[in-house]
Amino acid sequence: MSLSRTFTTFAGKVAKWAGHPLAFAAGSAIVVGWAVSGPFFGYSETWQLVINTGTTIVTFLMVFLIQNSQNRDGAAIQAKLDELIRASAAQNRYIGIEHLTEEELDELRQRCESRGRAERLDDAMDAADEAEARARRRAAQAAASASGG
């Protein structure tokens, strides 16, 4: 098994475990145990250094493992979205937009929102036109019924 595959497997398992309620309970138990042991160690600097060093090391290592999992998850989601766009009637030009700059993405988002607002306005206008046409037909039918009746 390659080093990359081994690390990916390890990072995935650690990230899954770290997100489990038992991991939170274990971390909480360690902190409570450390706090309760304070009087036995006279709240010494060494006693404080133990928790500070331990939490710093765990945090430092977890950042890399969780970032690895996030990167893989993000890439997998992006690949799935790209495939859905490619296979649907959506516009293929949106494939790969995750590589745009922040400014380019903001501009694209604003254009999409503008088009969405315009489409909603068009839909509202169409609905109003249809309602008006129905009302005219009913009025004409009512007038025909009243004059013929």
Short mmCIF file of C-alpha atoms in Angstrom, two decimals:
data_model
loop_
_atom_site.label_atom_id
_atom_site.label_comp_id
_atom_site.label_asym_id
_atom_site.label_seq_id
_atom_site.Cartn_x
_atom_site.Cartn_y
_atom_site.Cartn_z
CA MET A 1 0.00 0.00 0.00
CA SER A 2 1.38 3.44 -0.90
CA LEU A 3 2.28 6.04 1.71
CA SER A 4 -0.45 8.32 0.38
CA ARG A 5 -3.09 5.61 0.65
CA THR A 6 -1.89 4.70 4.16
CA PHE A 7 -2.06 8.33 5.29
CA THR A 8 -5.48 8.79 3.68
CA THR A 9 -6.82 5.72 5.47
CA PHE A 10 -5.28 6.80 8.77
CA ALA A 11 -6.53 10.41 8.44
CA GLY A 12 -10.03 9.23 7.56
CA LYS A 13 -10.20 6.92 10.57
CA VAL A 14 -8.85 9.56 12.96
CA ALA A 15 -11.22 12.23 11.60
CA LYS A 16 -14.15 9.85 11.95
CA TRP A 17 -13.14 8.92 15.48
CA ALA A 18 -12.49 12.56 16.46
CA GLY A 19 -16.03 13.45 15.42
CA HIS A 20 -17.56 10.70 17.54
CA PRO A 21 -19.30 11.61 20.81
CA LEU A 22 -17.01 9.20 22.68
CA ALA A 23 -13.99 11.24 21.57
CA PHE A 24 -15.57 14.35 23.05
CA ALA A 25 -16.36 12.45 26.24
CA ALA A 26 -12.76 11.17 26.44
CA GLY A 27 -11.37 14.67 25.93
CA SER A 28 -13.73 16.06 28.56
CA ALA A 29 -12.74 13.29 30.99
CA ILE A 30 -9.05 14.09 30.48
CA VAL A 31 -9.66 17.78 31.21
CA VAL A 32 -11.76 16.99 34.29
CA GLY A 33 -9.11 14.51 35.49
CA TRP A 34 -6.41 17.14 34.99
CA ALA A 35 -8.46 19.77 36.86
CA VAL A 36 -9.20 17.40 39.75
CA SER A 37 -5.51 16.51 40.04
CA GLY A 38 -4.57 20.18 40.52
CA PRO A 39 -4.64 20.15 44.33
CA PHE A 40 -2.44 17.03 44.42
CA PHE A 41 0.24 18.81 42.36
CA GLY A 42 -0.22 22.15 44.10
CA TYR A 43 -1.38 23.74 40.87
CA SER A 44 2.26 23.84 39.86
CA GLU A 45 3.66 25.15 36.61
CA THR A 46 4.47 21.57 35.61
CA TRP A 47 0.84 20.60 36.22
CA GLN A 48 -0.29 23.47 33.93
CA LEU A 49 2.41 22.65 31.38
CA VAL A 50 1.10 19.09 31.03
CA ILE A 51 -2.35 20.17 29.79
CA ASN A 52 -0.97 23.03 27.69
CA THR A 53 1.56 20.82 25.94
CA GLY A 54 -0.86 17.94 25.49
CA THR A 55 -3.61 20.07 23.98
CA THR A 56 -1.15 21.94 21.76
CA ILE A 57 0.28 18.72 20.34
CA VAL A 58 -3.14 17.15 19.77
CA THR A 59 -4.45 20.33 18.14
CA PHE A 60 -1.38 20.70 15.93
CA LEU A 61 -1.63 17.14 14.62
CA MET A 62 -5.42 17.18 14.26
CA VAL A 63 -5.25 20.26 12.04
CA PHE A 64 -3.33 18.31 9.41
CA LEU A 65 -5.49 15.20 9.64
CA ILE A 66 -8.78 17.08 9.51
CA GLN A 67 -7.55 19.34 6.69
CA ASN A 68 -6.60 16.25 4.69
CA SER A 69 -10.09 14.81 5.18
CA GLN A 70 -11.71 18.15 4.31
CA ASN A 71 -9.61 18.44 1.13
CA ARG A 72 -10.60 14.96 -0.02
CA ASP A 73 -14.26 15.50 0.83
CA GLY A 74 -14.29 18.84 -0.97
CA ALA A 75 -12.61 17.37 -4.05
CA ALA A 76 -15.05 14.44 -4.10
CA ILE A 77 -18.07 16.73 -3.78
CA GLN A 78 -16.70 18.98 -6.51
CA ALA A 79 -16.18 16.00 -8.82
CA LYS A 80 -19.76 14.85 -8.17
CA LEU A 81 -21.16 18.32 -8.83
CA ASP A 82 -19.10 18.61 -12.01
CA GLU A 83 -20.48 15.29 -13.22
CA LEU A 84 -24.06 16.34 -12.41
CA ILE A 85 -23.55 19.59 -14.32
CA ARG A 86 -21.96 17.77 -17.24
CA ALA A 87 -24.74 15.16 -17.43
CA SER A 88 -27.61 17.63 -17.02
CA ALA A 89 -28.98 20.55 -18.94
CA ALA A 90 -26.93 22.89 -16.71
CA GLN A 91 -24.21 24.98 -18.27
CA ASN A 92 -20.88 23.15 -18.52
CA ARG A 93 -19.01 26.42 -18.16
CA TYR A 94 -19.53 26.14 -14.40
CA ILE A 95 -17.30 23.07 -14.20
CA GLY A 96 -14.01 24.02 -12.56
CA ILE A 97 -15.11 27.37 -11.14
CA GLU A 98 -13.61 26.41 -7.77
CA HIS A 99 -10.27 27.49 -9.25
CA LEU A 100 -11.42 31.10 -9.78
CA THR A 101 -10.27 33.91 -7.51
CA GLU A 102 -12.50 35.20 -4.74
CA GLU A 103 -13.32 38.28 -6.81
CA GLU A 104 -14.18 36.21 -9.89
CA LEU A 105 -16.45 33.96 -7.81
CA ASP A 106 -18.18 37.02 -6.30
CA GLU A 107 -18.79 38.43 -9.78
CA LEU A 108 -20.13 35.09 -11.04
CA ARG A 109 -22.39 34.75 -8.00
CA GLN A 110 -23.76 38.27 -8.57
CA ARG A 111 -24.45 37.47 -12.24
CA CYS A 112 -26.25 34.25 -11.26
CA GLU A 113 -28.30 36.12 -8.68
CA SER A 114 -29.21 38.79 -11.24
CA ARG A 115 -30.30 36.14 -13.73
CA GLY A 116 -32.29 34.41 -11.00
CA ARG A 117 -34.05 37.66 -10.08
CA ALA A 118 -34.76 38.34 -13.77
CA GLU A 119 -36.17 34.83 -14.23
CA ARG A 120 -38.37 35.24 -11.14
CA LEU A 121 -39.58 38.58 -12.50
CA ASP A 122 -40.27 36.98 -15.89
CA ASP A 123 -42.15 34.16 -14.16
CA ALA A 124 -44.18 36.68 -12.17
CA MET A 125 -44.97 38.67 -15.31
CA ASP A 126 -45.99 35.48 -17.14
CA ALA A 127 -48.23 34.48 -14.22
CA ALA A 128 -49.81 37.96 -14.20
CA ASP A 129 -50.39 37.78 -17.97
CA GLU A 130 -52.00 34.35 -17.61
CA ALA A 131 -54.21 35.55 -14.76
CA GLU A 132 -55.27 38.57 -16.80
CA ALA A 133 -56.06 36.37 -19.81
CA ARG A 134 -58.14 34.01 -17.64
CA ALA A 135 -59.99 36.97 -16.15
CA ARG A 136 -60.77 38.34 -19.63
CA ARG A 137 -61.99 34.93 -20.82
CA ARG A 138 -64.26 34.62 -17.79
CA ALA A 139 -65.55 38.14 -18.27
CA ALA A 140 -66.23 37.42 -21.93
CA GLN A 141 -67.99 34.16 -21.00
CA ALA A 142 -70.04 35.95 -18.35
CA ALA A 143 -70.96 38.69 -20.82
CA ALA A 144 -71.92 36.10 -23.42
CA SER A 145 -74.01 34.20 -20.89
CA ALA A 146 -75.74 37.41 -19.73
CA SER A 147 -76.57 38.59 -23.24
CA GLY A 148 -77.58 35.20 -24.54
CA GLY A 149 -79.44 34.11 -21.55
#
